[in-house]
Tab-separated table of C-alpha atoms in Angstrom:
chain	number	residue	atom	x	y	z
A	1	UNK	CA	144.284	80.533	177.527
A	2	UNK	CA	144.699	81.643	173.978
A	3	UNK	CA	141.741	83.480	172.456
A	4	UNK	CA	142.199	83.710	168.707
A	5	UNK	CA	141.257	86.248	166.092
A	6	UNK	CA	138.127	85.312	164.186
A	7	UNK	CA	138.582	85.447	160.452
A	8	UNK	CA	134.897	85.627	159.907
A	9	UNK	CA	133.228	89.009	160.056
A	10	UNK	CA	129.952	87.166	159.682
A	11	UNK	CA	128.365	85.122	162.420
A	12	UNK	CA	131.453	83.953	164.286
A	13	UNK	CA	131.118	82.849	167.879
A	14	UNK	CA	132.776	86.020	169.102
A	15	UNK	CA	130.032	88.293	167.876
A	16	UNK	CA	127.144	89.695	169.874
A	17	UNK	CA	124.693	87.103	171.057
A	18	UNK	CA	121.714	87.991	168.890
A	19	UNK	CA	120.293	84.865	167.317
A	20	UNK	CA	117.978	86.432	164.774
A	21	UNK	CA	118.424	85.934	161.050
A	22	UNK	CA	118.237	89.668	160.518
A	23	UNK	CA	121.293	90.294	162.697
A	24	UNK	CA	123.214	87.688	160.732
A	25	UNK	CA	122.211	89.351	157.487
A	26	UNK	CA	123.465	92.708	158.746
A	27	UNK	CA	126.841	91.131	159.489
A	28	UNK	CA	127.080	90.056	155.854
A	29	UNK	CA	127.905	93.664	154.945
A	30	UNK	CA	131.471	92.844	155.971
A	31	UNK	CA	131.745	89.258	154.787
A	32	UNK	CA	134.430	89.489	152.159
A	33	UNK	CA	136.453	92.382	153.489
A	34	UNK	CA	136.441	92.080	157.228
A	35	UNK	CA	138.950	91.176	159.846
A	36	UNK	CA	138.150	90.654	163.525
A	37	UNK	CA	139.896	93.077	165.823
A	38	UNK	CA	142.349	90.884	167.702
A	39	UNK	CA	141.505	88.954	170.766
A	40	UNK	CA	144.641	86.895	170.901
A	41	UNK	CA	146.015	86.407	174.402
A	42	UNK	CA	144.167	89.536	175.462
A	43	UNK	CA	141.445	87.296	176.751
A	44	UNK	CA	138.828	89.954	177.424
A	45	UNK	CA	139.288	91.950	174.220
A	46	UNK	CA	136.226	92.028	172.001
A	47	UNK	CA	136.404	90.948	168.376
A	48	UNK	CA	134.648	93.220	165.936
A	49	UNK	CA	133.944	93.001	162.253
A	50	UNK	CA	135.404	95.411	159.788
A	51	UNK	CA	132.687	97.451	158.159
A	52	UNK	CA	132.489	97.819	154.409
A	53	UNK	CA	129.770	97.724	151.825
A	54	UNK	CA	128.201	94.420	150.752
A	55	UNK	CA	130.062	92.342	148.223
A	56	UNK	CA	128.333	92.649	144.816
A	57	UNK	CA	129.475	89.126	143.934
A	58	UNK	CA	128.058	87.479	147.053
A	59	UNK	CA	125.653	84.591	146.299
A	60	UNK	CA	121.975	85.370	146.461
A	61	UNK	CA	120.078	83.983	149.410
A	62	UNK	CA	118.715	80.473	149.143
A	63	UNK	CA	117.556	77.754	151.490
A	64	UNK	CA	121.082	76.639	152.379
A	65	UNK	CA	122.384	80.154	153.050
A	66	UNK	CA	119.408	80.802	155.320
A	67	UNK	CA	119.997	77.549	157.180
A	68	UNK	CA	123.703	78.388	157.502
A	69	UNK	CA	122.794	81.632	159.260
A	70	UNK	CA	120.313	79.929	161.588
A	71	UNK	CA	122.628	77.039	162.496
A	72	UNK	CA	125.540	79.400	163.101
A	73	UNK	CA	123.509	81.628	165.411
A	74	UNK	CA	122.181	78.642	167.357
A	75	UNK	CA	125.637	77.085	167.606
A	76	UNK	CA	127.156	80.329	168.793
A	77	UNK	CA	124.483	80.705	171.443
A	78	UNK	CA	125.072	77.154	172.674
A	79	UNK	CA	128.799	77.853	172.975
A	80	UNK	CA	128.026	80.849	175.157
A	81	UNK	CA	125.841	78.563	177.287
A	82	UNK	CA	128.745	76.065	177.434
A	83	UNK	CA	126.638	73.360	175.757
A	84	UNK	CA	129.524	72.379	173.529
A	85	UNK	CA	128.320	68.993	172.261
A	86	UNK	CA	125.079	70.516	171.033
A	87	UNK	CA	126.960	73.483	169.611
A	88	UNK	CA	129.203	71.161	167.602
A	89	UNK	CA	126.210	69.531	165.896
A	90	UNK	CA	124.826	72.887	164.778
A	91	UNK	CA	128.182	74.282	163.678
A	92	UNK	CA	128.909	71.148	161.656
A	93	UNK	CA	125.503	71.535	159.979
A	94	UNK	CA	126.317	75.195	159.344
A	95	UNK	CA	129.476	74.111	157.508
A	96	UNK	CA	127.521	71.706	155.313
A	97	UNK	CA	124.954	74.369	154.434
A	98	UNK	CA	127.654	76.984	153.764
A	99	UNK	CA	129.258	74.673	151.199
A	100	UNK	CA	125.882	73.984	149.576
A	101	UNK	CA	124.710	77.586	149.559
A	102	UNK	CA	127.901	79.538	148.820
A	103	UNK	CA	130.258	77.043	147.226
A	104	UNK	CA	133.224	75.085	148.533
A	105	UNK	CA	135.754	77.934	148.236
A	106	UNK	CA	133.631	80.822	149.531
A	107	UNK	CA	134.635	82.977	152.514
A	108	UNK	CA	131.443	81.910	154.314
A	109	UNK	CA	132.840	78.369	154.347
A	110	UNK	CA	136.060	79.746	155.836
A	111	UNK	CA	133.941	81.401	158.536
A	112	UNK	CA	132.175	78.107	159.304
A	113	UNK	CA	135.513	76.278	159.477
A	114	UNK	CA	136.879	78.974	161.759
A	115	UNK	CA	133.948	78.562	164.149
A	116	UNK	CA	134.610	74.823	164.359
A	117	UNK	CA	138.298	75.530	164.925
A	118	UNK	CA	137.369	77.854	167.783
A	119	UNK	CA	135.121	75.216	169.316
A	120	UNK	CA	137.936	72.660	169.204
A	121	UNK	CA	140.280	75.253	170.694
A	122	UNK	CA	137.892	75.758	173.604
A	123	UNK	CA	137.932	71.984	174.178
A	124	UNK	CA	141.745	71.815	173.766
A	125	UNK	CA	141.404	69.516	170.765
A	126	UNK	CA	144.445	71.021	169.149
A	127	UNK	CA	144.983	68.777	166.135
A	128	UNK	CA	141.373	69.229	165.027
A	129	UNK	CA	141.520	72.950	165.733
A	130	UNK	CA	144.680	73.310	163.644
A	131	UNK	CA	143.148	71.352	160.780
A	132	UNK	CA	140.089	73.614	160.631
A	133	UNK	CA	142.169	76.790	160.951
A	134	UNK	CA	144.429	75.567	158.121
A	135	UNK	CA	141.484	74.796	155.840
A	136	UNK	CA	139.990	78.204	156.573
A	137	UNK	CA	143.307	79.875	155.748
A	138	UNK	CA	143.605	78.109	152.380
A	139	UNK	CA	140.098	79.167	151.343
A	140	UNK	CA	140.822	82.777	152.258
A	141	UNK	CA	144.047	82.704	150.278
A	142	UNK	CA	142.162	81.476	147.224
A	143	UNK	CA	139.376	84.005	147.719
A	144	UNK	CA	141.470	87.105	148.420
A	145	UNK	CA	145.067	86.396	147.536
A	146	UNK	CA	147.972	86.516	149.952
A	147	UNK	CA	147.876	90.243	150.769
A	148	UNK	CA	144.541	90.651	152.485
A	149	UNK	CA	143.844	91.426	156.148
A	150	UNK	CA	141.659	88.321	156.486
A	151	UNK	CA	144.654	86.177	155.539
A	152	UNK	CA	146.741	87.952	158.182
A	153	UNK	CA	144.098	87.186	160.781
A	154	UNK	CA	143.869	83.538	159.715
A	155	UNK	CA	147.643	83.198	160.046
A	156	UNK	CA	147.349	84.681	163.528
A	157	UNK	CA	144.708	82.089	164.467
A	158	UNK	CA	146.879	79.239	163.262
A	159	UNK	CA	149.900	80.622	165.135
A	160	UNK	CA	147.994	80.656	168.412
A	161	UNK	CA	147.019	77.050	167.885
A	162	UNK	CA	150.656	76.074	167.289
A	163	UNK	CA	151.751	77.940	170.405
A	164	UNK	CA	149.187	76.139	172.536
A	165	UNK	CA	150.733	72.848	171.389
A	166	UNK	CA	154.202	73.965	172.447
A	167	UNK	CA	155.523	74.742	168.963
A	168	UNK	CA	157.038	78.130	169.762
A	169	UNK	CA	159.194	78.315	166.613
A	170	UNK	CA	156.283	77.438	164.339
A	171	UNK	CA	154.007	79.886	166.126
A	172	UNK	CA	156.519	82.716	165.864
A	173	UNK	CA	157.020	82.146	162.121
A	174	UNK	CA	153.260	82.308	161.534
A	175	UNK	CA	152.847	85.407	163.705
A	176	UNK	CA	155.658	87.048	161.730
A	177	UNK	CA	153.867	86.273	158.442
A	178	UNK	CA	150.637	87.610	159.930
A	179	UNK	CA	152.410	90.808	160.933
A	180	UNK	CA	153.732	91.262	157.380
A	181	UNK	CA	150.225	90.894	155.920
A	182	UNK	CA	148.762	93.318	158.424
A	183	UNK	CA	151.481	95.887	157.840
A	184	UNK	CA	150.912	95.659	154.082
A	185	UNK	CA	147.128	95.856	154.259
A	186	UNK	CA	146.275	97.722	157.478
A	187	UNK	CA	149.410	99.711	158.203
A	188	UNK	CA	151.442	99.860	161.389
A	189	UNK	CA	149.044	102.163	163.273
A	190	UNK	CA	146.261	99.629	163.659
A	191	UNK	CA	145.044	97.603	166.668
A	192	UNK	CA	145.453	94.342	164.716
A	193	UNK	CA	149.117	95.148	164.167
A	194	UNK	CA	149.605	95.915	167.870
A	195	UNK	CA	147.934	92.649	168.870
A	196	UNK	CA	150.180	90.484	166.731
A	197	UNK	CA	153.263	92.280	168.078
A	198	UNK	CA	152.029	91.408	171.562
A	199	UNK	CA	151.629	87.744	170.674
A	200	UNK	CA	155.078	87.618	169.117
A	201	UNK	CA	156.470	89.071	172.335
A	202	UNK	CA	154.708	86.368	174.325
A	203	UNK	CA	156.277	83.641	172.190
A	204	UNK	CA	159.719	85.155	172.738
A	205	UNK	CA	159.188	85.393	176.491
A	206	UNK	CA	158.241	81.711	176.603
A	207	UNK	CA	161.427	80.931	174.683
A	208	UNK	CA	163.556	82.739	177.309
A	209	UNK	CA	164.179	85.676	174.974
A	210	UNK	CA	162.780	88.184	177.410
A	211	UNK	CA	164.867	91.154	176.288
A	212	UNK	CA	163.644	90.716	172.704
A	213	UNK	CA	160.105	90.317	174.023
A	214	UNK	CA	160.422	93.653	175.836
A	215	UNK	CA	161.266	95.400	172.547
A	216	UNK	CA	158.167	94.016	170.779
A	217	UNK	CA	155.893	94.747	173.725
A	218	UNK	CA	157.078	98.349	173.825
A	219	UNK	CA	156.276	98.645	170.100
A	220	UNK	CA	152.813	97.169	170.674
A	221	UNK	CA	152.090	99.617	173.488
A	222	UNK	CA	153.385	102.546	171.443
A	223	UNK	CA	151.003	101.677	168.588
A	224	UNK	CA	148.090	101.489	171.030
A	225	UNK	CA	148.975	104.902	172.419
A	226	UNK	CA	149.329	106.467	168.978
A	227	UNK	CA	145.856	105.289	167.932
A	228	UNK	CA	144.266	106.613	171.127
A	229	UNK	CA	143.896	103.249	172.873
A	230	UNK	CA	146.217	103.884	175.824
A	231	UNK	CA	143.357	103.766	178.347
A	232	UNK	CA	141.982	100.403	177.258
A	233	UNK	CA	142.046	97.053	179.025
A	234	UNK	CA	144.110	95.540	176.204
A	235	UNK	CA	146.836	98.179	176.491
A	236	UNK	CA	146.860	97.889	180.285
A	237	UNK	CA	147.343	94.121	180.065
A	238	UNK	CA	150.307	94.665	177.766
A	239	UNK	CA	151.819	97.227	180.111
A	240	UNK	CA	151.433	94.814	183.033
A	241	UNK	CA	153.102	92.080	181.009
A	242	UNK	CA	155.923	94.453	180.070
A	243	UNK	CA	156.457	95.361	183.722
A	244	UNK	CA	156.598	91.673	184.641
A	245	UNK	CA	159.175	90.959	181.936
A	246	UNK	CA	161.280	93.894	183.121
A	247	UNK	CA	161.046	92.500	186.653
A	248	UNK	CA	162.183	89.097	185.382
A	249	UNK	CA	165.127	90.808	183.656
A	250	UNK	CA	165.914	92.609	186.955
A	251	UNK	CA	165.459	95.972	185.263
A	252	UNK	CA	163.682	97.418	188.277
A	253	UNK	CA	164.073	101.087	187.401
A	254	UNK	CA	162.287	100.621	184.082
A	255	UNK	CA	159.698	98.356	185.722
A	256	UNK	CA	159.041	101.114	188.267
A	257	UNK	CA	158.314	103.642	185.505
A	258	UNK	CA	155.881	101.268	183.776
A	259	UNK	CA	154.089	100.382	187.000
A	260	UNK	CA	153.700	104.056	187.878
A	261	UNK	CA	152.058	104.567	184.496
A	262	UNK	CA	149.761	101.603	185.122
A	263	UNK	CA	148.694	102.957	188.505
A	264	UNK	CA	148.088	106.431	187.074
A	265	UNK	CA	146.026	105.001	184.218
A	266	UNK	CA	143.972	102.812	186.551
A	267	UNK	CA	143.281	105.781	188.821
A	268	UNK	CA	142.177	107.802	185.812
A	269	UNK	CA	139.848	105.010	184.657
A	270	UNK	CA	138.430	103.867	188.016
A	271	UNK	CA	139.103	106.435	190.727
A	272	UNK	CA	141.656	106.339	193.540
A	273	UNK	CA	139.778	104.049	195.956
A	274	UNK	CA	138.414	101.460	193.532
A	275	UNK	CA	139.156	97.817	194.296
A	276	UNK	CA	141.078	97.579	191.007
A	277	UNK	CA	143.642	100.037	192.384
A	278	UNK	CA	144.885	97.634	195.079
A	279	UNK	CA	146.775	95.387	192.662
A	280	UNK	CA	148.707	98.179	190.902
A	281	UNK	CA	149.565	99.694	194.312
A	282	UNK	CA	151.055	96.421	195.490
A	283	UNK	CA	152.867	95.787	192.190
A	284	UNK	CA	154.528	99.192	192.336
A	285	UNK	CA	155.359	98.663	196.005
A	286	UNK	CA	157.205	95.409	195.310
A	287	UNK	CA	159.423	97.171	192.757
A	288	UNK	CA	160.096	100.020	195.188
A	289	UNK	CA	161.102	97.450	197.812
A	290	UNK	CA	163.717	96.160	195.368
A	291	UNK	CA	164.961	99.741	195.004
A	292	UNK	CA	165.027	100.265	198.808
A	293	UNK	CA	162.347	102.955	198.667
A	294	UNK	CA	160.630	101.496	201.719
A	295	UNK	CA	158.611	104.509	202.887
A	296	UNK	CA	156.720	104.906	199.620
A	297	UNK	CA	156.366	101.128	199.298
A	298	UNK	CA	154.817	100.902	202.768
A	299	UNK	CA	152.410	103.749	202.002
A	300	UNK	CA	151.258	102.004	198.827
A	301	UNK	CA	150.796	98.676	200.630
A	302	UNK	CA	148.815	100.337	203.412
A	303	UNK	CA	146.628	101.945	200.757
A	304	UNK	CA	146.087	98.547	199.105
A	305	UNK	CA	145.286	96.963	202.485
A	306	UNK	CA	142.739	99.677	203.255
A	307	UNK	CA	140.980	99.084	199.926
A	308	UNK	CA	141.061	95.275	200.224
A	309	UNK	CA	139.764	95.292	203.799
A	310	UNK	CA	136.436	96.520	202.414
A	311	UNK	CA	136.165	93.682	199.879
A	312	UNK	CA	134.054	90.684	200.808
A	313	UNK	CA	134.811	87.139	199.773
A	314	UNK	CA	137.806	84.820	199.546
A	315	UNK	CA	139.460	86.731	196.710
A	316	UNK	CA	139.738	89.926	198.711
A	317	UNK	CA	140.965	88.066	201.797
A	318	UNK	CA	143.704	86.272	199.863
A	319	UNK	CA	144.833	89.500	198.210
A	320	UNK	CA	144.928	91.195	201.621
A	321	UNK	CA	147.039	88.328	202.986
A	322	UNK	CA	149.575	88.888	200.205
A	323	UNK	CA	149.688	92.611	201.013
A	324	UNK	CA	150.278	91.869	204.696
A	325	UNK	CA	153.183	89.555	203.875
A	326	UNK	CA	154.829	92.376	201.947
A	327	UNK	CA	154.208	94.721	204.874
A	328	UNK	CA	155.842	92.105	207.115
A	329	UNK	CA	158.909	92.070	204.865
A	330	UNK	CA	159.203	95.857	205.149
A	331	UNK	CA	158.826	95.661	208.937
A	332	UNK	CA	161.683	93.119	209.093
A	333	UNK	CA	163.919	95.393	207.045
A	334	UNK	CA	163.094	98.162	209.517
A	335	UNK	CA	163.954	95.818	212.453
A	336	UNK	CA	160.378	95.958	213.718
A	337	UNK	CA	159.922	92.271	214.580
A	338	UNK	CA	156.722	92.809	216.560
A	339	UNK	CA	154.927	94.430	213.625
A	340	UNK	CA	156.287	91.851	211.187
A	341	UNK	CA	154.984	89.036	213.373
A	342	UNK	CA	151.557	90.674	213.548
A	343	UNK	CA	151.304	90.867	209.755
A	344	UNK	CA	152.592	87.293	209.306
A	345	UNK	CA	149.998	85.852	211.699
A	346	UNK	CA	147.193	87.842	210.074
A	347	UNK	CA	148.214	86.396	206.714
A	348	UNK	CA	148.403	82.846	208.102
A	349	UNK	CA	144.881	83.078	209.529
A	350	UNK	CA	143.633	83.374	205.937
A	351	UNK	CA	146.201	81.318	204.048
A	352	UNK	CA	146.229	78.167	206.216
A	353	UNK	CA	142.602	77.131	205.502
A	354	UNK	CA	142.803	78.467	201.941
A	355	UNK	CA	145.854	76.323	201.164
A	356	UNK	CA	144.110	73.195	202.378
A	357	UNK	CA	141.094	74.134	200.271
A	358	UNK	CA	143.346	74.661	197.246
A	359	UNK	CA	144.738	71.135	197.637
A	360	UNK	CA	141.275	69.573	197.819
A	361	UNK	CA	139.383	71.570	195.175
A	362	UNK	CA	140.028	70.028	191.775
A	363	UNK	CA	137.775	72.597	190.104
A	364	UNK	CA	140.228	75.417	190.853
A	365	UNK	CA	142.713	76.373	188.142
A	366	UNK	CA	146.145	74.911	188.748
A	367	UNK	CA	147.883	78.305	188.740
A	368	UNK	CA	145.507	79.576	191.447
A	369	UNK	CA	146.142	76.487	193.570
A	370	UNK	CA	149.889	76.919	193.181
A	371	UNK	CA	149.649	80.591	194.116
A	372	UNK	CA	147.680	79.984	197.319
A	373	UNK	CA	149.907	77.118	198.509
A	374	UNK	CA	153.166	78.959	197.816
A	375	UNK	CA	151.877	82.059	199.593
A	376	UNK	CA	151.042	79.881	202.594
A	377	UNK	CA	154.564	78.441	202.499
A	378	UNK	CA	155.971	81.966	202.362
A	379	UNK	CA	153.951	82.948	205.430
A	380	UNK	CA	155.006	79.789	207.296
A	381	UNK	CA	158.674	80.453	206.495
A	382	UNK	CA	158.285	84.013	207.761
A	383	UNK	CA	156.746	82.767	211.009
A	384	UNK	CA	159.604	80.278	211.456
A	385	UNK	CA	162.091	83.101	211.031
A	386	UNK	CA	160.347	85.476	213.442
A	387	UNK	CA	159.062	83.059	216.089
A	388	UNK	CA	160.729	79.636	215.690
A	389	UNK	CA	159.679	78.368	219.128
A	390	UNK	CA	155.986	79.306	218.927
A	391	UNK	CA	153.660	76.262	219.290
A	392	UNK	CA	152.029	76.835	215.902
A	393	UNK	CA	155.253	77.323	213.931
A	394	UNK	CA	156.227	73.683	213.415
A	395	UNK	CA	152.654	72.778	212.458
A	396	UNK	CA	152.486	75.486	209.794
A	397	UNK	CA	155.910	74.557	208.413
A	398	UNK	CA	155.052	70.833	208.262
A	399	UNK	CA	151.685	71.534	206.612
A	400	UNK	CA	153.275	73.875	204.082
A	401	UNK	CA	155.866	71.251	203.125
A	402	UNK	CA	153.166	68.629	202.703
A	403	UNK	CA	151.003	70.932	200.568
A	404	UNK	CA	153.974	71.866	198.375
A	405	UNK	CA	154.684	68.184	197.744
A	406	UNK	CA	151.070	67.557	196.797
A	407	UNK	CA	150.757	70.581	194.543
A	408	UNK	CA	154.049	69.711	192.815
A	409	UNK	CA	152.728	66.251	191.976
A	410	UNK	CA	149.599	67.865	190.555
A	411	UNK	CA	151.545	70.328	188.393
A	412	UNK	CA	153.848	67.653	186.955
A	413	UNK	CA	150.828	65.705	185.714
A	414	UNK	CA	149.488	68.676	183.740
A	415	UNK	CA	152.044	69.214	180.961
A	416	UNK	CA	155.584	70.299	180.207
A	417	UNK	CA	154.528	73.756	179.034
A	418	UNK	CA	156.341	76.962	179.944
A	419	UNK	CA	153.631	78.054	182.441
A	420	UNK	CA	153.992	74.653	184.132
A	421	UNK	CA	157.759	75.009	184.386
A	422	UNK	CA	157.256	78.462	185.920
A	423	UNK	CA	154.862	76.967	188.503
A	424	UNK	CA	157.403	74.292	189.413
A	425	UNK	CA	160.093	76.918	189.911
A	426	UNK	CA	157.731	78.911	192.163
A	427	UNK	CA	157.143	75.766	194.246
A	428	UNK	CA	160.873	75.075	194.541
A	429	UNK	CA	161.582	78.628	195.665
A	430	UNK	CA	158.872	78.328	198.336
A	431	UNK	CA	160.306	75.005	199.504
A	432	UNK	CA	163.807	76.445	199.832
A	433	UNK	CA	162.415	79.259	201.996
A	434	UNK	CA	161.083	76.636	204.414
């Protein structure tokens, strides 16, 4: 999901959850100068307001400005509670009061429009979201002129909306304009600049320009490192994305270097036995398997398995099943069929019921359902290769084929987006393995 920059440094929905009027008033110190630090596709990044002194030309408080603050705080709180219909009523009232209290072309009105755009984005109402983002952008242009960081952020918001609707060319053009504004007003060593580079890279990767995307992602990461943000979740997500793109481009040596950095950073941040270390261990191991460095790959997978075996719940079990399938692949390459069969059956014990559950549970995200079913198909194909005459083999293969057919029908009803096409290709690869 795309999580956009908030142009408003006032009471946007991305701010802290305080609902008091006093907290809203404190945020007004940044009203006419602020830019939210980018959320973008970094879905867990926090948006913060720029901090400057209060605007001497800001309207004095009146009944409408007070009501705008109250309605915005209530609406924001309702969004956090996922009461979106109620939130819409309050945010629409906030827009009316902002126009009354501050004037039609004031930045507070742009903030209110941006909040409504965000709400429509959450509900995937893209045409409405784009309309509100566009109106917010025009007000900011009138208020500040073209070269202002708030305008750069508004362009970024609009670009994300275009991308979500499949308009990659339009999104890229807007991100490029946003980057120009940010470079002119914030400089190139700024987290906002790094975020927009990251988004531009994502657009390129979705347009099958992965090599160009790699260049922009490396620039984004370099900026983050130069400003002291190398050990942040946002930078780690970008490094993981870079490693994945390098994998897709079959540049395994470079991918190995990036994944080693990721593992080292995660160990520094969390410790060597933290559950978050299992994923980076397995990711690095898969690259090393491509490079025929099987001993180190096996050691990393065994480390991941040891960590995951202590994790309770379905998530840990599914991750452990994936690790065991990779260990089975290494055992096959070492001609150890007995060990490979052991790992394959351990994985199937978890994946068989989980795949059936993934087919039945509509509440699960489509990408998760695809992942579980294709992993089950991979395990079934491995069993067929290692023990074709076993009584359970034909049952697992038949079930896997049936589940792949069902999940493919589900995916094709979703959309024609790039993530959907990637899911379909994953399904086809799994089917060929069977």
